[in-house]
CSV table of C-alpha atoms in Angstrom, one decimal:
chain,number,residue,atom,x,y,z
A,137,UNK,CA,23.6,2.7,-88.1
A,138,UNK,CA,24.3,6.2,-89.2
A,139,UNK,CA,24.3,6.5,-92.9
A,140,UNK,CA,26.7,9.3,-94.8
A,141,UNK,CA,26.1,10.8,-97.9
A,142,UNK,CA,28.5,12.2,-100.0
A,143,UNK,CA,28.3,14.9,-102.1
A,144,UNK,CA,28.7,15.2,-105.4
A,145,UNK,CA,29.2,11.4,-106.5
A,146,UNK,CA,32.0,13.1,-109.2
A,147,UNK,CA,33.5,16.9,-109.2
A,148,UNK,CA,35.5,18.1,-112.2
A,149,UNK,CA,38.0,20.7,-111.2
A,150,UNK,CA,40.8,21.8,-112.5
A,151,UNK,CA,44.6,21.9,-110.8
A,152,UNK,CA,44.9,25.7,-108.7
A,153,UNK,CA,41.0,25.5,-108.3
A,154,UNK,CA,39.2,24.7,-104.5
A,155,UNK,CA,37.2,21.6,-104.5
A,156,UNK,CA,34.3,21.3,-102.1
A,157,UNK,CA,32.8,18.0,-100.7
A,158,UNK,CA,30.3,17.3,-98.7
A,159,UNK,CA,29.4,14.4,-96.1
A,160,UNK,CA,25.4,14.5,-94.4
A,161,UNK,CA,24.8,12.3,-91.4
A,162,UNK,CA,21.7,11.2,-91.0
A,163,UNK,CA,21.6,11.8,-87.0
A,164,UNK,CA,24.4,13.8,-85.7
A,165,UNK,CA,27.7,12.4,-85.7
A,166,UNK,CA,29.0,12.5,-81.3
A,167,UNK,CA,31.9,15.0,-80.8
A,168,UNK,CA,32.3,15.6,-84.6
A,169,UNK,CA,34.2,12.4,-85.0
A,170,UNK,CA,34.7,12.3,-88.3
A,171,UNK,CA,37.4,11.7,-90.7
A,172,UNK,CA,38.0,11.9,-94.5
A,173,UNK,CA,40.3,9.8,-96.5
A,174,UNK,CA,42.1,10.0,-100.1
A,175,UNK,CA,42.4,7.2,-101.8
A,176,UNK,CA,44.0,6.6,-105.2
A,177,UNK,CA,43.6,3.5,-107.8
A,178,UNK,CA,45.5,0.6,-106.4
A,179,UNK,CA,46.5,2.3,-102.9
A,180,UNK,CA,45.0,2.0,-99.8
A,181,UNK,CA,43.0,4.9,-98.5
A,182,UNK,CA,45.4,8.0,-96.8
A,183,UNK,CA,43.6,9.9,-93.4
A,184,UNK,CA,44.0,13.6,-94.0
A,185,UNK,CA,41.3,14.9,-91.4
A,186,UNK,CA,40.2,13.3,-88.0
A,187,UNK,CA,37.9,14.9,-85.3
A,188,UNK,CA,36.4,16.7,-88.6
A,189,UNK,CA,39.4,19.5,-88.5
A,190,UNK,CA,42.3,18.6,-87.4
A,191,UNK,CA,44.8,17.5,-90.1
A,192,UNK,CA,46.5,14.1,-89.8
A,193,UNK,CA,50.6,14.2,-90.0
A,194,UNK,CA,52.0,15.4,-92.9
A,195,UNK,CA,48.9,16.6,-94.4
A,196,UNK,CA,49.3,19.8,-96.3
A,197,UNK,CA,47.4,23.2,-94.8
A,198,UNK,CA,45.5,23.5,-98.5
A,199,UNK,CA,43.1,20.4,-96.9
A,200,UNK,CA,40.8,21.6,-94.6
A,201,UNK,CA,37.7,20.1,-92.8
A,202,UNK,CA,35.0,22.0,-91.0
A,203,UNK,CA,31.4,20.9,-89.7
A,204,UNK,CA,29.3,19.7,-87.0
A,205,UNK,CA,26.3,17.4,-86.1
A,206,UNK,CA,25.0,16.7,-89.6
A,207,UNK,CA,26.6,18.4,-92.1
A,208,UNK,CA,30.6,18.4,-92.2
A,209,UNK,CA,32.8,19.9,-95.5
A,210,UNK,CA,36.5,19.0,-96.8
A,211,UNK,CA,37.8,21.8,-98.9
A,212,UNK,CA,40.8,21.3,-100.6
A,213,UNK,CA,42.5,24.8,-101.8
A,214,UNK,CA,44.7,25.5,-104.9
A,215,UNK,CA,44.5,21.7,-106.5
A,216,UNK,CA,47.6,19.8,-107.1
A,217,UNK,CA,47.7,17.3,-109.6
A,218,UNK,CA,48.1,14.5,-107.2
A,219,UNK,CA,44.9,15.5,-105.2
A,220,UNK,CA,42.4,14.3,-107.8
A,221,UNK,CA,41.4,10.8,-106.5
A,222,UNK,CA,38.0,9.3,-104.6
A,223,UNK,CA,37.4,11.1,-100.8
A,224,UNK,CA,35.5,9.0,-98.3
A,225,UNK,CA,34.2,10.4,-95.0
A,226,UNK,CA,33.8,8.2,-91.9
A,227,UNK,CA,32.1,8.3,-88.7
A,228,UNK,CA,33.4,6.7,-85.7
A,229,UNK,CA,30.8,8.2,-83.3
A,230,UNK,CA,29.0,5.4,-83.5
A,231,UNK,CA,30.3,2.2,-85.1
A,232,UNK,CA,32.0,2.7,-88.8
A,233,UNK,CA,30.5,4.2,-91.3
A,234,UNK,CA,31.5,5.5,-94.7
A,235,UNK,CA,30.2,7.5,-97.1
A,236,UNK,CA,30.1,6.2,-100.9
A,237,UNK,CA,32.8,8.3,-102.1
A,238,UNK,CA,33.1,11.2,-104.3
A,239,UNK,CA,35.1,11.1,-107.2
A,240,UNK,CA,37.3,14.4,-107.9
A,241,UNK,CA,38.5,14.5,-111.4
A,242,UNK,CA,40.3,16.7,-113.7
B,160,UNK,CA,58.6,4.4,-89.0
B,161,UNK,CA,54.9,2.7,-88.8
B,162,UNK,CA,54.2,-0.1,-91.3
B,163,UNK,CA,51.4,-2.8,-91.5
B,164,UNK,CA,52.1,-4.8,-93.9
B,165,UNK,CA,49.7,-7.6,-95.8
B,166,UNK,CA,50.7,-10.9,-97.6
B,167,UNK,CA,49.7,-11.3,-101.3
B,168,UNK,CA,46.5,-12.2,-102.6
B,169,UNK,CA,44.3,-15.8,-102.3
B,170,UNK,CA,41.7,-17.4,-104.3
B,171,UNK,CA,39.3,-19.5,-102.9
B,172,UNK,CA,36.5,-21.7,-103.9
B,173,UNK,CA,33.0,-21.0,-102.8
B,174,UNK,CA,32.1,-22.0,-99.5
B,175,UNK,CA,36.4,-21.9,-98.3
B,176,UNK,CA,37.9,-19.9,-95.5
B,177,UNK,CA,40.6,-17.8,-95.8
B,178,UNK,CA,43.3,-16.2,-93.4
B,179,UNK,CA,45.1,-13.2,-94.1
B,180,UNK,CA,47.8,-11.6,-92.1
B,181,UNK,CA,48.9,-8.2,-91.4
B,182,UNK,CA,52.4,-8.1,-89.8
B,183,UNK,CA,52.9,-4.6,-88.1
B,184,UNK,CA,56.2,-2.5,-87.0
B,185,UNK,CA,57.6,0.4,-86.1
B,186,UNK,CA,55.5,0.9,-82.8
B,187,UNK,CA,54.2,-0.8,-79.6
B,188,UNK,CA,51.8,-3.4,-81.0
B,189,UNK,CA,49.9,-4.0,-78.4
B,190,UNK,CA,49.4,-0.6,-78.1
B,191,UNK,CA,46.8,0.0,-80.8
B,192,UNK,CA,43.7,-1.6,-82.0
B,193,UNK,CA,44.2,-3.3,-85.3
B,194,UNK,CA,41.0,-2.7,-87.3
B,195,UNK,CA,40.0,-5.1,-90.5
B,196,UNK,CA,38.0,-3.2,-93.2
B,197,UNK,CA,36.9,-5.2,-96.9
B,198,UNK,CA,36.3,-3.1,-100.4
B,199,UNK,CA,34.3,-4.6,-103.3
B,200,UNK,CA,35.5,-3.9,-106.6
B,201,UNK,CA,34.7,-0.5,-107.1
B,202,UNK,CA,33.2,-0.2,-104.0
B,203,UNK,CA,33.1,1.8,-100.8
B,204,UNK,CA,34.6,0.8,-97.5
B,205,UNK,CA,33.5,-1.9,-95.2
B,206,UNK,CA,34.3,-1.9,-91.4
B,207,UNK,CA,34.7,-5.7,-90.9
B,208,UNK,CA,36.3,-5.8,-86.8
B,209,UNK,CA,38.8,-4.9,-84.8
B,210,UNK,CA,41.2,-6.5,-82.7
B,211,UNK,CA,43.1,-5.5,-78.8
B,212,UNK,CA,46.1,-7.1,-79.6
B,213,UNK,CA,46.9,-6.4,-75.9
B,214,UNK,CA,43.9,-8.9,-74.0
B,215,UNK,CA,43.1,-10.1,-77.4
B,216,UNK,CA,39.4,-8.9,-76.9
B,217,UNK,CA,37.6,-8.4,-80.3
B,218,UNK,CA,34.2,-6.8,-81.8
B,219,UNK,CA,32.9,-7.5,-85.0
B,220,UNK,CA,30.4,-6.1,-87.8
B,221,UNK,CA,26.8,-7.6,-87.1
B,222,UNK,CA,26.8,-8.1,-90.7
B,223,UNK,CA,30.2,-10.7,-90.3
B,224,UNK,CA,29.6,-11.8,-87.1
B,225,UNK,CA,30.1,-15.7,-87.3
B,226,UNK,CA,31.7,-15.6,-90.2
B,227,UNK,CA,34.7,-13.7,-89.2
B,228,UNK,CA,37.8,-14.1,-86.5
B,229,UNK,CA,40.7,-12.3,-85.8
B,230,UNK,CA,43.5,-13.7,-84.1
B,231,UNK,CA,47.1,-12.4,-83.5
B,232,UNK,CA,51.0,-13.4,-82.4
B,233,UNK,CA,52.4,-11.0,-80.1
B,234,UNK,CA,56.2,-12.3,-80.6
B,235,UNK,CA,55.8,-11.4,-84.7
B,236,UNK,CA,53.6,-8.2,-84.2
B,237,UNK,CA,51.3,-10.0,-86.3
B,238,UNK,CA,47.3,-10.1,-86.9
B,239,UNK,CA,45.4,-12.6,-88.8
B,240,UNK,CA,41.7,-12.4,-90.2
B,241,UNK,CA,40.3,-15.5,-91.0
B,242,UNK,CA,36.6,-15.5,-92.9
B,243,UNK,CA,34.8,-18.6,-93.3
B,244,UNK,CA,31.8,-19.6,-95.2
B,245,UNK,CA,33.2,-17.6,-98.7
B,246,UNK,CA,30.8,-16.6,-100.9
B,247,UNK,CA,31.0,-15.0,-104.4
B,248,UNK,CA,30.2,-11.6,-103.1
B,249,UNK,CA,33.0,-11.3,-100.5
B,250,UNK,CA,35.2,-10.9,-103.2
B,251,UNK,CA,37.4,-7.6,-102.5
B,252,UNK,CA,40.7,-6.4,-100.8
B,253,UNK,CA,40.7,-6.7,-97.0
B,254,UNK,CA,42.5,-4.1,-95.3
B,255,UNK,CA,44.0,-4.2,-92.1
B,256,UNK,CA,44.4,-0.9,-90.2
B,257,UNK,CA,45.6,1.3,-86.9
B,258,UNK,CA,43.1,2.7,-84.6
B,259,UNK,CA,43.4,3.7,-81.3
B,260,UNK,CA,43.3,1.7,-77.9
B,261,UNK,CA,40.6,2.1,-75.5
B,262,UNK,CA,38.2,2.8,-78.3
B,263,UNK,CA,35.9,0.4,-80.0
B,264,UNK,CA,35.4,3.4,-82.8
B,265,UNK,CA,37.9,5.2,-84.2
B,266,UNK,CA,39.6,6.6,-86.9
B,267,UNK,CA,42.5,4.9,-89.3
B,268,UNK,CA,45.1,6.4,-89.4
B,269,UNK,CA,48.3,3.6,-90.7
B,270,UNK,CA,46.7,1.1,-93.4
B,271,UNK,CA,47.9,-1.9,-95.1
B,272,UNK,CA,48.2,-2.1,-98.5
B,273,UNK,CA,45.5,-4.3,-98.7
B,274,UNK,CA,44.5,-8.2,-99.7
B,275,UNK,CA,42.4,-9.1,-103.0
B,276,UNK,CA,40.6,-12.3,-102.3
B,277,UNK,CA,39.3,-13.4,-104.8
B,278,UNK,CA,35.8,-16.2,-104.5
B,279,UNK,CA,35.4,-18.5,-107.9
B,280,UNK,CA,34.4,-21.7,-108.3
């Protein structure tokens, strides 16, 4: 199975700041499927990027994802206050995968 | 608009099964995959199976497999997980979720709001 690591565990940010997170493969992920989800205390987890960059529906443009083969990035520009929450990336090149989560927090 | 959504929560005794359901609307269901994913308290994400709702055909998680079915009832858009054999440890919400037909491996991209089952003797 391919196993994700996510990086940092936690990021402390502030709101109007750009978070970066970080999701390594460890054997290249097939035509960049991957996806990262939000998920808040309580809730079920939210897709905000599939196919590594393209935005789900009704996904604001200050969530981007970029990356290939090993190494793929979410960004999230100009933090709202609703943003901080745990991010999971997933592969679906091969199976499911997640990563562990990273934690962004105020 | 697209909804999946779960019954309440169940508590079991060790070694019990359990069925949870995960009744879907507001699109075609036979036209998407309905995955089953499991979280541990404070836990990552599990893939657990998927279902075709259309030819019933199923795969499951190596790690589940035996342990694990998935059903489903066309006339109330409806699929079912039942897990057998319950053990302490698969205590955690069960999610049920959209993928996409025609792939075994896919992204999620309508959710349930999930199912705590909860194992104690």
């Amino acid at each position: 199975d391919i196993v994700l690591t996510q990086s940092p565990g936690t990021l402390s940010s502030s709101p109007g700041e750009r978070a970066t997170l970080s999701c390594r493969a460890s054997q290249s992920v097939s035509s960049s499927q991957l996806a990262w989800y939000q998920q808040k205390p309580g809730q079920a987890p939210r897709l905000l990027i599939y196919g590594a960059s393209s935005r789900a529906i009704g996904i604001p443009d200050r969530f981007s994802g970029s990356g290939s083969g090993t190494d793929f990035t979410l960004t999230i520009n100009r933090l709202e206050p609703e943003d901080f929450a745990v991010y999971y990336c997933q592969q679906y090149g091969s199976s499911h995968t997640f990563g562990q989560g990273t934690k962004l927090e105020i | 608009q697209v909804r999946l959504v779960q019954a309440g929560g169940e508590v079991r005794k060790p070694g019990a099964s359990v069925k949870l359901s995960c009744r879907t609307s507001g699109y075609t269901f036979t036209d998407y995959y309905i995955h089953w994913l499991r979280q541990a308290p404070g836990q990552g994400l599990e893939w657990v199976g998927w279902m075709n709702p259309h030819s019933e055909g199923y795969n499951y998680n190596e790690k589940f497999r035996g342990r694990v079915t998935v059903t489903r009832d066309k006339s109330i858009s409806t699929a079912y997980l039942e897990v057998s054999g319950l053990r302490s440890d698969d205590t955690a919400v069960f999610f049920c979720a959209r993928g996409q037909s025609g792939n075994s491996y896919w992204y999620f991209d309508y959710w349930g709001q999930g199912a705590l089952v909860t194992v104690s003797s």
